[in-house]
Short mmCIF file of C-alpha atoms in Angstrom, two decimals:
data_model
loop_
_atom_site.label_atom_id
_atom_site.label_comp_id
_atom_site.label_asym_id
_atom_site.label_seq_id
_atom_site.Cartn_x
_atom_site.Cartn_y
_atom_site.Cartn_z
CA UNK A 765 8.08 17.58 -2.54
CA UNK A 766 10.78 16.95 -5.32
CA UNK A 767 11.28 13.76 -7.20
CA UNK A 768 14.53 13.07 -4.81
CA UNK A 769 12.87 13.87 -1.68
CA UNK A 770 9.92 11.14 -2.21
CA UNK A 771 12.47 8.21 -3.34
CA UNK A 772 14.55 9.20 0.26
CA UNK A 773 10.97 8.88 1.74
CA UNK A 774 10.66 5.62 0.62
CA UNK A 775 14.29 4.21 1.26
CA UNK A 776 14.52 1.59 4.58
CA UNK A 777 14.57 3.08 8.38
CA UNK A 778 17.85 1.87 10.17
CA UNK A 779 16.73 -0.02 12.79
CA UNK A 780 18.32 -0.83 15.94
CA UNK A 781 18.74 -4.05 17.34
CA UNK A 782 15.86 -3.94 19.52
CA UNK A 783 13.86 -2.58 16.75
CA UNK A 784 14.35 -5.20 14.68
CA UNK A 785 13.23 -7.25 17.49
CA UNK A 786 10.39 -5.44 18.04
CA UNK A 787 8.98 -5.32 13.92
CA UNK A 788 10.23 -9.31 13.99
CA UNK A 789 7.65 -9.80 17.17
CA UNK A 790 4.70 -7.29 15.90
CA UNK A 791 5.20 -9.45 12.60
CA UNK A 792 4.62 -12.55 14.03
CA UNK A 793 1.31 -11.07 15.61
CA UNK A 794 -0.13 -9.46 12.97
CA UNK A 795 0.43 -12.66 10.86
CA UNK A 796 -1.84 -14.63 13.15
CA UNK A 797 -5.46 -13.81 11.86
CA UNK A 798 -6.53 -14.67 8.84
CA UNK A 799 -9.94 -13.20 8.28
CA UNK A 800 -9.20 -10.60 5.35
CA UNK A 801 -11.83 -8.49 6.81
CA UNK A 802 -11.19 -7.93 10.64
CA UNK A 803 -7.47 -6.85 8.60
CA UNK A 804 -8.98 -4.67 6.50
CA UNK A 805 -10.68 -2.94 9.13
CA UNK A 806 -7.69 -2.95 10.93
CA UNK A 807 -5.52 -1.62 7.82
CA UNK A 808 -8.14 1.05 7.48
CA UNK A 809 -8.43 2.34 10.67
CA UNK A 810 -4.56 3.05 11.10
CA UNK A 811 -4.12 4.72 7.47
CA UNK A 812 -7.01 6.57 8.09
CA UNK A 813 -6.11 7.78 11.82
CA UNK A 814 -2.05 7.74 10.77
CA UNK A 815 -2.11 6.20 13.99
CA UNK A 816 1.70 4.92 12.70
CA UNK A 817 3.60 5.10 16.01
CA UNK A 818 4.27 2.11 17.19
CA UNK A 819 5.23 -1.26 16.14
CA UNK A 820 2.30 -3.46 16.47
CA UNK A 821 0.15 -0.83 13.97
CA UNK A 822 3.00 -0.68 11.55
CA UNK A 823 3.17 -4.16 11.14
CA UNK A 824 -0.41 -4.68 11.29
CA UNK A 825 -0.39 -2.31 8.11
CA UNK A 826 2.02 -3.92 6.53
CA UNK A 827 1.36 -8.09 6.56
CA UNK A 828 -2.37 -7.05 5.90
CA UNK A 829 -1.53 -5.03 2.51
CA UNK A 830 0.39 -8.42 1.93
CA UNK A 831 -2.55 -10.01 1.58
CA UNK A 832 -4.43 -9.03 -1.86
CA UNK A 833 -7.39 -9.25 -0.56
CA UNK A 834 -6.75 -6.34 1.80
CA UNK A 835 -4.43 -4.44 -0.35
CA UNK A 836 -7.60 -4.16 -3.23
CA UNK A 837 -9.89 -3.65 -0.44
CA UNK A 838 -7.85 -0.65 0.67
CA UNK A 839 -7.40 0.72 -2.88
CA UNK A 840 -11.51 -0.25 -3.13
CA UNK A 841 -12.09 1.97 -0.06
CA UNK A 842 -10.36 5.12 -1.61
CA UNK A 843 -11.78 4.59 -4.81
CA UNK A 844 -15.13 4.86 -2.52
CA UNK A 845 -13.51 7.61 0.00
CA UNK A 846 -11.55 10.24 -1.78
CA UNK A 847 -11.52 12.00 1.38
CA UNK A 848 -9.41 9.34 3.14
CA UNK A 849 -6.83 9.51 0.24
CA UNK A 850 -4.73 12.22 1.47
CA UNK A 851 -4.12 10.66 5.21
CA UNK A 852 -3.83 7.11 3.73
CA UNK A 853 -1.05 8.43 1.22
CA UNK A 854 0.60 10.20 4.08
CA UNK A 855 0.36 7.03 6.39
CA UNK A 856 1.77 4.85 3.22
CA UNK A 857 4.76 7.31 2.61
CA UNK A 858 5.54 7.47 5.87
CA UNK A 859 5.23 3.58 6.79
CA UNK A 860 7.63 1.88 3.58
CA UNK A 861 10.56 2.12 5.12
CA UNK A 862 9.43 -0.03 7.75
CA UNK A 863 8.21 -2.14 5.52
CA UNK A 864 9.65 -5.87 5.88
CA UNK A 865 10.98 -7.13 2.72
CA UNK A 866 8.62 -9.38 2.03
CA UNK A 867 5.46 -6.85 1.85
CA UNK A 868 7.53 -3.55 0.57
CA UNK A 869 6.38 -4.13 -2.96
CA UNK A 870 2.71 -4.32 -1.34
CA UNK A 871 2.67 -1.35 0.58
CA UNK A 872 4.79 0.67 -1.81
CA UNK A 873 1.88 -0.44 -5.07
CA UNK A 874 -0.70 0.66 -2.49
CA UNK A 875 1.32 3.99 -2.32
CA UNK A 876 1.11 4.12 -5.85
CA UNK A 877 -2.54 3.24 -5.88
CA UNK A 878 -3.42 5.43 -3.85
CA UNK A 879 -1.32 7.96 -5.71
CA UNK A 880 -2.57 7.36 -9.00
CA UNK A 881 -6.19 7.60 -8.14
CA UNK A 882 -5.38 11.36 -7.47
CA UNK A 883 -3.58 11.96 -10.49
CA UNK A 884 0.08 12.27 -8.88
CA UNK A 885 2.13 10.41 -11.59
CA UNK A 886 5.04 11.62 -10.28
CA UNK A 887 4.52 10.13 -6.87
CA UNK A 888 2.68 6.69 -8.51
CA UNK A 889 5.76 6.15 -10.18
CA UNK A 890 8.04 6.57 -7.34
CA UNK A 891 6.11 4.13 -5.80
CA UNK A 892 6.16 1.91 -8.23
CA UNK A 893 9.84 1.92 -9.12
CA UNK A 894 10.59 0.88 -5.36
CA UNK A 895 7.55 -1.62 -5.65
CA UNK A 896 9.52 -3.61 -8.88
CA UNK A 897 13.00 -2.85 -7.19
CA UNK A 898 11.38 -5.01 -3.79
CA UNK A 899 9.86 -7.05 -6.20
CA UNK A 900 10.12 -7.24 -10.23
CA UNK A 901 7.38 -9.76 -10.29
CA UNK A 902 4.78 -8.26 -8.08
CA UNK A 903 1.80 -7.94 -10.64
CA UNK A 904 0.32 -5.18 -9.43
CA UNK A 905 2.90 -2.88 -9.90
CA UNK A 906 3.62 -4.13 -13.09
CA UNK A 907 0.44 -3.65 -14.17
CA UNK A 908 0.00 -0.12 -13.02
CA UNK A 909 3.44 0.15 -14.33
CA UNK A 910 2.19 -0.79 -17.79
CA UNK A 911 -0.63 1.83 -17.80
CA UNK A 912 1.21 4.53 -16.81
CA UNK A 913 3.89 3.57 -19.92
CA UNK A 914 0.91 3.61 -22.15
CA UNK A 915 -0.51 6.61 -20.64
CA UNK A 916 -3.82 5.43 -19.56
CA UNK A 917 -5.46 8.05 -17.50
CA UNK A 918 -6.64 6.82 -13.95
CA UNK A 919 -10.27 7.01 -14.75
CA UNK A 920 -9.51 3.64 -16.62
CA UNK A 921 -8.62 1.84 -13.11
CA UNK A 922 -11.70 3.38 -11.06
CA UNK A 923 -13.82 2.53 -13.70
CA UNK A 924 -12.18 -1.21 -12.78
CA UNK A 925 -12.67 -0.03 -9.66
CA UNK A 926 -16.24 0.75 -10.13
CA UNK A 927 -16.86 -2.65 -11.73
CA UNK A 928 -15.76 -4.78 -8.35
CA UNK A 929 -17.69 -4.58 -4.83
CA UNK A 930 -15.46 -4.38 -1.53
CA UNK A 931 -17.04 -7.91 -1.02
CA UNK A 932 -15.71 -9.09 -4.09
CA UNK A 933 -12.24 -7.64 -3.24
CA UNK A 934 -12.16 -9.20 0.40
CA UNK A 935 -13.02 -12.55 -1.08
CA UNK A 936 -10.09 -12.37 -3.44
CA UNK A 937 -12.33 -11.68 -6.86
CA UNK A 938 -10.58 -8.84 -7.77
#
């Protein structure tokens, strides 16, 4: 895909009225736990699956990578999985545009995570240029923005990676 295509792939869905509705209700459900680990299962298993079609999965996707603890968990699992990386970045690209504002800079960093981990500069910084235009202060993508400015090659982040268990991510020690 070309540089323009992926930005249009990452520009906001028109919704409807009952749409909005619909992401404003799913929103307000998948807000209500707050154990970072029954939402990072739950995060996993609909990147992983691309099981994307409706609004309570969406929106379970996107208020858990919200939460850091899930969003590092998630980039911890496909530091552990490469094999999950190609369906998770498909899931991400397809899901930022239904991003609410509040979490686009969060599921667009994962997308550049995710990216990065692969090599795909082109797509990481995509990603991460509609991360800092959601948010110019979200630290993850200005970290990651940083590297990729200084060139450091990915194997510097899974070696982070590396250094940090999934338990250590879920608990928020990442």
């Amino acid at each position: 895909a070309s540089c323009d295509d992926l930005t249009a792939a990452l520009r906001p869905v028109a919704l409807s009225e009952p749409e909005h509705a619909l992401r404003a209700a799913a929103t307000v459900a998948a807000s209500a736990s707050d154990d970072a680990n029954t939402r990072l299962t739950d995060v996993l298993v609909a990147l992983v699956s691309g099981n994307l079609d409706d609004w309570r999965n969406r929106m379970t996707v996107c208020v858990g990578l919200g939460d850091y603890r899930v969003r590092d968990g998630v980039l911890r699992h496909l530091y552990d999985n490469p094999s999950d990386r190609l369906a998770v970045r498909g899931s991400l690209l397809g899901l930022v545009g239904y991003a609410p504002c509040d979490v686009v800079a969060a599921v667009a960093t994962t997308l550049a995570g995710c990216a990065w981990l692969d090599g795909n500069a082109a797509l990481t910084q995509i990603a991460l240029r509609h991360a800092q235009d959601a948010d110019a202060a979200y630290s993850l993508a200005r970290l990651l923005d940083r590297a990729l400015r200084h060139a450091v090659p990915p194997c510097v982040w899974t070696q982070s990676l590396a250094a940090v268990s999934m338990d250590d991510c879920v608990a928020g020690a990442a």
